[in-house]
JSON list of C-alpha atoms in Angstrom, two decimals:
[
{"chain": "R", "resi": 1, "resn": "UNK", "atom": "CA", "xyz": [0.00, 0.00, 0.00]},
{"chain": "R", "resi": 2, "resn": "UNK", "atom": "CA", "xyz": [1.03, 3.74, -0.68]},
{"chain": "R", "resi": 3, "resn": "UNK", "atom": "CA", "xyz": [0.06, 4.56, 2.95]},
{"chain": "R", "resi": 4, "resn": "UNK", "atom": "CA", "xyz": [-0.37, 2.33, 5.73]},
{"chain": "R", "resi": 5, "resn": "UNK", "atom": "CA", "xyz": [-1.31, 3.05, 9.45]},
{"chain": "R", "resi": 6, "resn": "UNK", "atom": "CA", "xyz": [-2.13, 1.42, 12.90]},
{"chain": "R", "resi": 7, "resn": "UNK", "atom": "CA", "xyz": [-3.06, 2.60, 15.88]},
{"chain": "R", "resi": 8, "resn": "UNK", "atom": "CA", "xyz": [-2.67, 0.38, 19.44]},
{"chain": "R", "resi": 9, "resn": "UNK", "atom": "CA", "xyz": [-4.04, 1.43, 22.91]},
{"chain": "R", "resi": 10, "resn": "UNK", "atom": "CA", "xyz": [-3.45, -0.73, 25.99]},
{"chain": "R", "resi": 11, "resn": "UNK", "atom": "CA", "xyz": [-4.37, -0.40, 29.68]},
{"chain": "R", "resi": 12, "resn": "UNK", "atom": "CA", "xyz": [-3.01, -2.08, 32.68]},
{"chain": "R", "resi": 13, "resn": "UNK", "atom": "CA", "xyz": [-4.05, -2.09, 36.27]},
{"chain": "R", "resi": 14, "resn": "UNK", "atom": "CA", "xyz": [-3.57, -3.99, 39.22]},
{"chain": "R", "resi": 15, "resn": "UNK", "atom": "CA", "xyz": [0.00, -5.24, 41.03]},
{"chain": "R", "resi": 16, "resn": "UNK", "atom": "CA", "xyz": [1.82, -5.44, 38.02]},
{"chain": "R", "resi": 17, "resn": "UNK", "atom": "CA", "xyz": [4.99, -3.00, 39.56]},
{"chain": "R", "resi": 18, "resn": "UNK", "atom": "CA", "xyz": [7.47, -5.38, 37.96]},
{"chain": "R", "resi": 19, "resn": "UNK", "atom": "CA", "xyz": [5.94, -5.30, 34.42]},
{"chain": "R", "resi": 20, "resn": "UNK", "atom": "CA", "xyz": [5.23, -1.47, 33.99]},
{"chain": "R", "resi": 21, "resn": "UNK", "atom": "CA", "xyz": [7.91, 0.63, 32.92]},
{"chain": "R", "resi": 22, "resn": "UNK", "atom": "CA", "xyz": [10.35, -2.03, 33.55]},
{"chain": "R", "resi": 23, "resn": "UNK", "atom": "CA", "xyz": [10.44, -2.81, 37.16]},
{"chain": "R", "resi": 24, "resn": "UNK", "atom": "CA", "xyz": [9.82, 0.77, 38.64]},
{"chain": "R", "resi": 25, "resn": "UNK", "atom": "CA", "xyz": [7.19, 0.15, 41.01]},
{"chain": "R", "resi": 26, "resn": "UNK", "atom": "CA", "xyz": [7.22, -2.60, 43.84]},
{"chain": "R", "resi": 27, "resn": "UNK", "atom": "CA", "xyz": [4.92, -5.45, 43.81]},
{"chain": "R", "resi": 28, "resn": "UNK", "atom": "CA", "xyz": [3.77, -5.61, 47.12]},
{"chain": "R", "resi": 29, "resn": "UNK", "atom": "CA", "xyz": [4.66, -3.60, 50.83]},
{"chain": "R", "resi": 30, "resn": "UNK", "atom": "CA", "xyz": [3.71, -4.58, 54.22]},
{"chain": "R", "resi": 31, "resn": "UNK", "atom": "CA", "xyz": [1.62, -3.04, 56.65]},
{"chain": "R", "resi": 32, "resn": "UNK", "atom": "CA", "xyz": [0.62, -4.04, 59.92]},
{"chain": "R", "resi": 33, "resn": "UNK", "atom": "CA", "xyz": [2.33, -7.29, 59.29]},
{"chain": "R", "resi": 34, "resn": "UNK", "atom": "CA", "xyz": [0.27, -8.14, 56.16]},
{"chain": "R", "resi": 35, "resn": "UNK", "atom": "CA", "xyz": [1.45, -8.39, 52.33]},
{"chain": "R", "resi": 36, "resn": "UNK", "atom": "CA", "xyz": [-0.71, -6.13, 50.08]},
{"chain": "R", "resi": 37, "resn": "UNK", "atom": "CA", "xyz": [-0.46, -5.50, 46.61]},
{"chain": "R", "resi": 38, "resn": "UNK", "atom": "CA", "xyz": [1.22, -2.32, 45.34]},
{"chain": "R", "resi": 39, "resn": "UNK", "atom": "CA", "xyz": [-1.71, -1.56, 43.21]},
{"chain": "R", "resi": 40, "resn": "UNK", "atom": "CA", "xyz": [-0.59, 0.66, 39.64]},
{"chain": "R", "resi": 41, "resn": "UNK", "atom": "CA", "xyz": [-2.04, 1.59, 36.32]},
{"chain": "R", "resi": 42, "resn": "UNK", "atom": "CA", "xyz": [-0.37, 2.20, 33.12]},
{"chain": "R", "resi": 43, "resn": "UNK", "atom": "CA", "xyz": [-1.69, 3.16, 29.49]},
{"chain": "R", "resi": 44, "resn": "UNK", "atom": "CA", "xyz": [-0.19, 3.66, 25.98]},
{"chain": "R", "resi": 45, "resn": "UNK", "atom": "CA", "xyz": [-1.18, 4.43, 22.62]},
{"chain": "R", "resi": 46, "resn": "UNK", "atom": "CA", "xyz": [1.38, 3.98, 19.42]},
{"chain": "R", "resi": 47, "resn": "UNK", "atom": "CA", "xyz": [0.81, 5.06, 16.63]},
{"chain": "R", "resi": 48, "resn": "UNK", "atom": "CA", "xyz": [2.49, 4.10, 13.49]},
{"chain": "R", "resi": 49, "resn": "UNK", "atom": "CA", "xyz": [2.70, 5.37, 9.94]},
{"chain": "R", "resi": 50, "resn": "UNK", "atom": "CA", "xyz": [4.24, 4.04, 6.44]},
{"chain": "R", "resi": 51, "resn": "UNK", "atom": "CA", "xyz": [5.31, 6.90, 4.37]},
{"chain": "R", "resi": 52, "resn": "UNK", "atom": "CA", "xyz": [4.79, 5.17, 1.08]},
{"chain": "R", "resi": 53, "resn": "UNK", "atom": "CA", "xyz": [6.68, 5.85, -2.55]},
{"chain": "R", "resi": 54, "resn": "UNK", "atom": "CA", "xyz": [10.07, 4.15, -3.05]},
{"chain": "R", "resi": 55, "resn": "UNK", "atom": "CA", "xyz": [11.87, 5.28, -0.31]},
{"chain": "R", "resi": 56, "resn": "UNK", "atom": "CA", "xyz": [10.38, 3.09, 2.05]},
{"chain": "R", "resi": 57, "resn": "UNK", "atom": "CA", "xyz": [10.20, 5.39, 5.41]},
{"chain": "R", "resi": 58, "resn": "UNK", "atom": "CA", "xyz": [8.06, 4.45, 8.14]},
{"chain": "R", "resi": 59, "resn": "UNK", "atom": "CA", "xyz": [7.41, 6.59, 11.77]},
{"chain": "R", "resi": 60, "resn": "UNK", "atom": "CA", "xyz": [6.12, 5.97, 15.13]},
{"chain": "R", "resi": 61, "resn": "UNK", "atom": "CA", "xyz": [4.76, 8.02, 17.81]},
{"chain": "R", "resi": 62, "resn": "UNK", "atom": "CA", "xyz": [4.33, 6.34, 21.15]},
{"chain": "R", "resi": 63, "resn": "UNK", "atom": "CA", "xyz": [2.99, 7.87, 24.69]},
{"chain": "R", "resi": 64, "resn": "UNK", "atom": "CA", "xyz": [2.54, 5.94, 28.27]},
{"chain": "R", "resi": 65, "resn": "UNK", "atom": "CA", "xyz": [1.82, 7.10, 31.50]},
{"chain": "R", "resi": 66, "resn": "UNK", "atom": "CA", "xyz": [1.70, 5.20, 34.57]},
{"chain": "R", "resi": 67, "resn": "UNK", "atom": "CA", "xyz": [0.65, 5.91, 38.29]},
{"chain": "R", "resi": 68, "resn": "UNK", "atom": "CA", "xyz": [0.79, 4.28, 41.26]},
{"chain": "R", "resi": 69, "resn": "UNK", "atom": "CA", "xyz": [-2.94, 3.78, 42.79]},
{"chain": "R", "resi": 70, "resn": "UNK", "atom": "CA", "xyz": [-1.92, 4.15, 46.59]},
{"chain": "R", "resi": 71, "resn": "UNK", "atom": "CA", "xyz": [-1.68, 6.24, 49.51]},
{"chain": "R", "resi": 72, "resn": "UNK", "atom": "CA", "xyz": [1.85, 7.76, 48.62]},
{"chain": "R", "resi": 73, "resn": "UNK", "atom": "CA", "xyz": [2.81, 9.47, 51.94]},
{"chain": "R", "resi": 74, "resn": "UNK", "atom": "CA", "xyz": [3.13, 5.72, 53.84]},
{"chain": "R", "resi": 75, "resn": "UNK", "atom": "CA", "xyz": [5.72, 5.38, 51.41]},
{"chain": "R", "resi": 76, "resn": "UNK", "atom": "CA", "xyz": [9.89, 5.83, 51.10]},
{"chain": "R", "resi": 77, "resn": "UNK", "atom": "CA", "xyz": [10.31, 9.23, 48.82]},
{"chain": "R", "resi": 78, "resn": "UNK", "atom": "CA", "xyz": [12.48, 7.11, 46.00]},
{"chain": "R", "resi": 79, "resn": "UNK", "atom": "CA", "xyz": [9.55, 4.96, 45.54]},
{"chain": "R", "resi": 80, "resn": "UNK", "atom": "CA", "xyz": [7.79, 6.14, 41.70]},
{"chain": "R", "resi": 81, "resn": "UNK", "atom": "CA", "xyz": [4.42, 7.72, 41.74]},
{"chain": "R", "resi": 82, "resn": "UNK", "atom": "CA", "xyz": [4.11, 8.68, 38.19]},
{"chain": "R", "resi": 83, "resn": "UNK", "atom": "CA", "xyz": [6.03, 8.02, 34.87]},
{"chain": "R", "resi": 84, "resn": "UNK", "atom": "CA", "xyz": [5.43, 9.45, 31.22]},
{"chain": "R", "resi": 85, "resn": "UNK", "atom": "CA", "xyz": [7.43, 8.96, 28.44]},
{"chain": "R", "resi": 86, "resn": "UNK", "atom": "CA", "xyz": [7.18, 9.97, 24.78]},
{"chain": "R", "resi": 87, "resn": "UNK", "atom": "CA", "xyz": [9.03, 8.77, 21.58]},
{"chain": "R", "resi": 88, "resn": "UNK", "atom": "CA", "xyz": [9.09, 9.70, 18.41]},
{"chain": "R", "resi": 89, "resn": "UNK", "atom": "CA", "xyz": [11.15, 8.10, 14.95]},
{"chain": "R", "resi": 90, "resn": "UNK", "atom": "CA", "xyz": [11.83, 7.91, 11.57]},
{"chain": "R", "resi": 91, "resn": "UNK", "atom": "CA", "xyz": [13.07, 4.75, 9.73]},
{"chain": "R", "resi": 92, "resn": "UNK", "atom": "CA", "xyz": [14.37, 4.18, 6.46]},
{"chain": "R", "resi": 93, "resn": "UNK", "atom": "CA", "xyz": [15.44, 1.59, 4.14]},
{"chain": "R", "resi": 94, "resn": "UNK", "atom": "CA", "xyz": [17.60, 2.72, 1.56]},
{"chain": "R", "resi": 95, "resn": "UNK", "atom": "CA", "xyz": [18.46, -0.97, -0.23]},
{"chain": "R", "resi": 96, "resn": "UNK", "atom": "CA", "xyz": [17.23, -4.67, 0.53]},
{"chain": "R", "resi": 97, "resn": "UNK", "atom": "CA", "xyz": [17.91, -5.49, 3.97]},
{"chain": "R", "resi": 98, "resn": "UNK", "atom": "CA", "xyz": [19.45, -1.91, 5.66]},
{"chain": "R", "resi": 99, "resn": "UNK", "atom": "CA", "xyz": [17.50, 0.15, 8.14]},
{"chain": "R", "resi": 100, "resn": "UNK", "atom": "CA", "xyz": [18.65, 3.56, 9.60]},
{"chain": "R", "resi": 101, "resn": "UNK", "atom": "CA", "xyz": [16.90, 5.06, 12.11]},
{"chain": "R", "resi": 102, "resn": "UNK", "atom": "CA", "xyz": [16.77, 8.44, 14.15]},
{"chain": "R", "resi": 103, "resn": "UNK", "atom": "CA", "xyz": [14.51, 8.60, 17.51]},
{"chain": "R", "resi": 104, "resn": "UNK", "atom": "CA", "xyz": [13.81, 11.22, 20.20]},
{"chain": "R", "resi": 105, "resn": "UNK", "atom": "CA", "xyz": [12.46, 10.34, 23.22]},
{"chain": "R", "resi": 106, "resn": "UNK", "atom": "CA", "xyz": [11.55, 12.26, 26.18]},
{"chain": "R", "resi": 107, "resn": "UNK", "atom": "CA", "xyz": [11.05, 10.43, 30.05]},
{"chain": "R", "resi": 108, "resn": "UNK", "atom": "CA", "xyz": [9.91, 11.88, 32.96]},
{"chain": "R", "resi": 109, "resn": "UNK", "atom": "CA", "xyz": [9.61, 10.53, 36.60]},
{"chain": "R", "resi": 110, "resn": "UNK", "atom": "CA", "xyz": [7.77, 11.81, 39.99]},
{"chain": "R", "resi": 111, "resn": "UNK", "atom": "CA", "xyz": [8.85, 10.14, 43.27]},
{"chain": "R", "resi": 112, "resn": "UNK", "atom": "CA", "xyz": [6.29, 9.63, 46.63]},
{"chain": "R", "resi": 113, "resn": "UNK", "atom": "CA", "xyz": [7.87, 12.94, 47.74]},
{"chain": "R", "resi": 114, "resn": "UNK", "atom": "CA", "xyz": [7.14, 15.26, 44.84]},
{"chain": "R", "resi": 115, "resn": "UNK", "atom": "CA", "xyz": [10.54, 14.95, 43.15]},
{"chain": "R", "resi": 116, "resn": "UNK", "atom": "CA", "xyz": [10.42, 15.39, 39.68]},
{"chain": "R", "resi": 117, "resn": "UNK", "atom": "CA", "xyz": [13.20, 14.10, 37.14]},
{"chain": "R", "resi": 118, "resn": "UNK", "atom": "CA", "xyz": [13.20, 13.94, 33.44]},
{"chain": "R", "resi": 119, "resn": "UNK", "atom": "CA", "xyz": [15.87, 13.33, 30.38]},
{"chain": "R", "resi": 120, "resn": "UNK", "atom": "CA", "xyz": [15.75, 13.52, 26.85]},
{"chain": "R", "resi": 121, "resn": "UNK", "atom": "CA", "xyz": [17.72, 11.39, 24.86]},
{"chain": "R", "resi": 122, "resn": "UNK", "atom": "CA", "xyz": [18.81, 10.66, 20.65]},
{"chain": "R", "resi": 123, "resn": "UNK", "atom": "CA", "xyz": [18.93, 7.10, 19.54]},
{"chain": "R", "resi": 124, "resn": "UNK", "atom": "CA", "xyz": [20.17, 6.57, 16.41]},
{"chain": "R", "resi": 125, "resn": "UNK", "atom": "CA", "xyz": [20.48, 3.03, 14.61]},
{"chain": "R", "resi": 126, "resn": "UNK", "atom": "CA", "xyz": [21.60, 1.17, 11.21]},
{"chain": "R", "resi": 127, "resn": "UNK", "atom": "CA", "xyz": [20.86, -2.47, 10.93]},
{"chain": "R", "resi": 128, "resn": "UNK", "atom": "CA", "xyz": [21.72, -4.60, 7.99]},
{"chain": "R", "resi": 129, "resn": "UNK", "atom": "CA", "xyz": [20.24, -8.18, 7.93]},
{"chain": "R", "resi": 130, "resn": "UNK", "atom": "CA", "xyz": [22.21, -11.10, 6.54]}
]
């Protein structure tokens, strides 16, 4: 096709610390002697686009937030209570099995105690399959 797009949305909730943004929420805390679930949510949307023609460039914009769904203030100040991050790229093959690729992405982090850290970073890539 000359232009070709997809769109995918996901939504996660529940003690699932160790599978949202990699491991930055705990799984479960104790209090008064009991184990209870360090509850979180998390959702995304990516969105990706083929540019068409014959130079064979493709993009994709991608967004996720996540939150943790307790109390905060029983909690350390390290521990995460929100984290958004947003990428952008641009791929191209030039000839039969080469890819470059340029991508921005943008992260941001918000601990228990109101903390806030971000970073910005450029990935750039060239794969050739053989």
């Amino acid at each position: 096709p000359v232009l070709s797009d997809s769109l995918g949305l996901q939504y996660n909730y529940g003690a699932v610390g160790r599978y949202l943004e990699l491991g930055l929420y705990p799984d479960a805390y104790i209090e008064d002697g009991d184990v209870k679930p360090f509850n979180v949510w998390g959702a995304s949307a990516v969105y990706s686009h083929r540019w068409g023609g014959d130079w064979n460039w493709r993009s994709t914009l991608a967004y996720a937030y996540t939150a943790a769904d307790e109390d905060m203030d029983r909690f350390a100040g390290n521990i995460a209570d929100t984290s958004s991050s947003a990428q952008i790229n641009l791929f191209w093959n030039p000839a039969q099995n080469t890819t470059l690729g340029i991508e921005y992405g943008l992260y941001e982090l918000e601990t228990a105690d109101g903390s806030e850290f971000d970073v910005s970073r450029v990935h750039a890539s060239a794969k050739f399959d053989f």
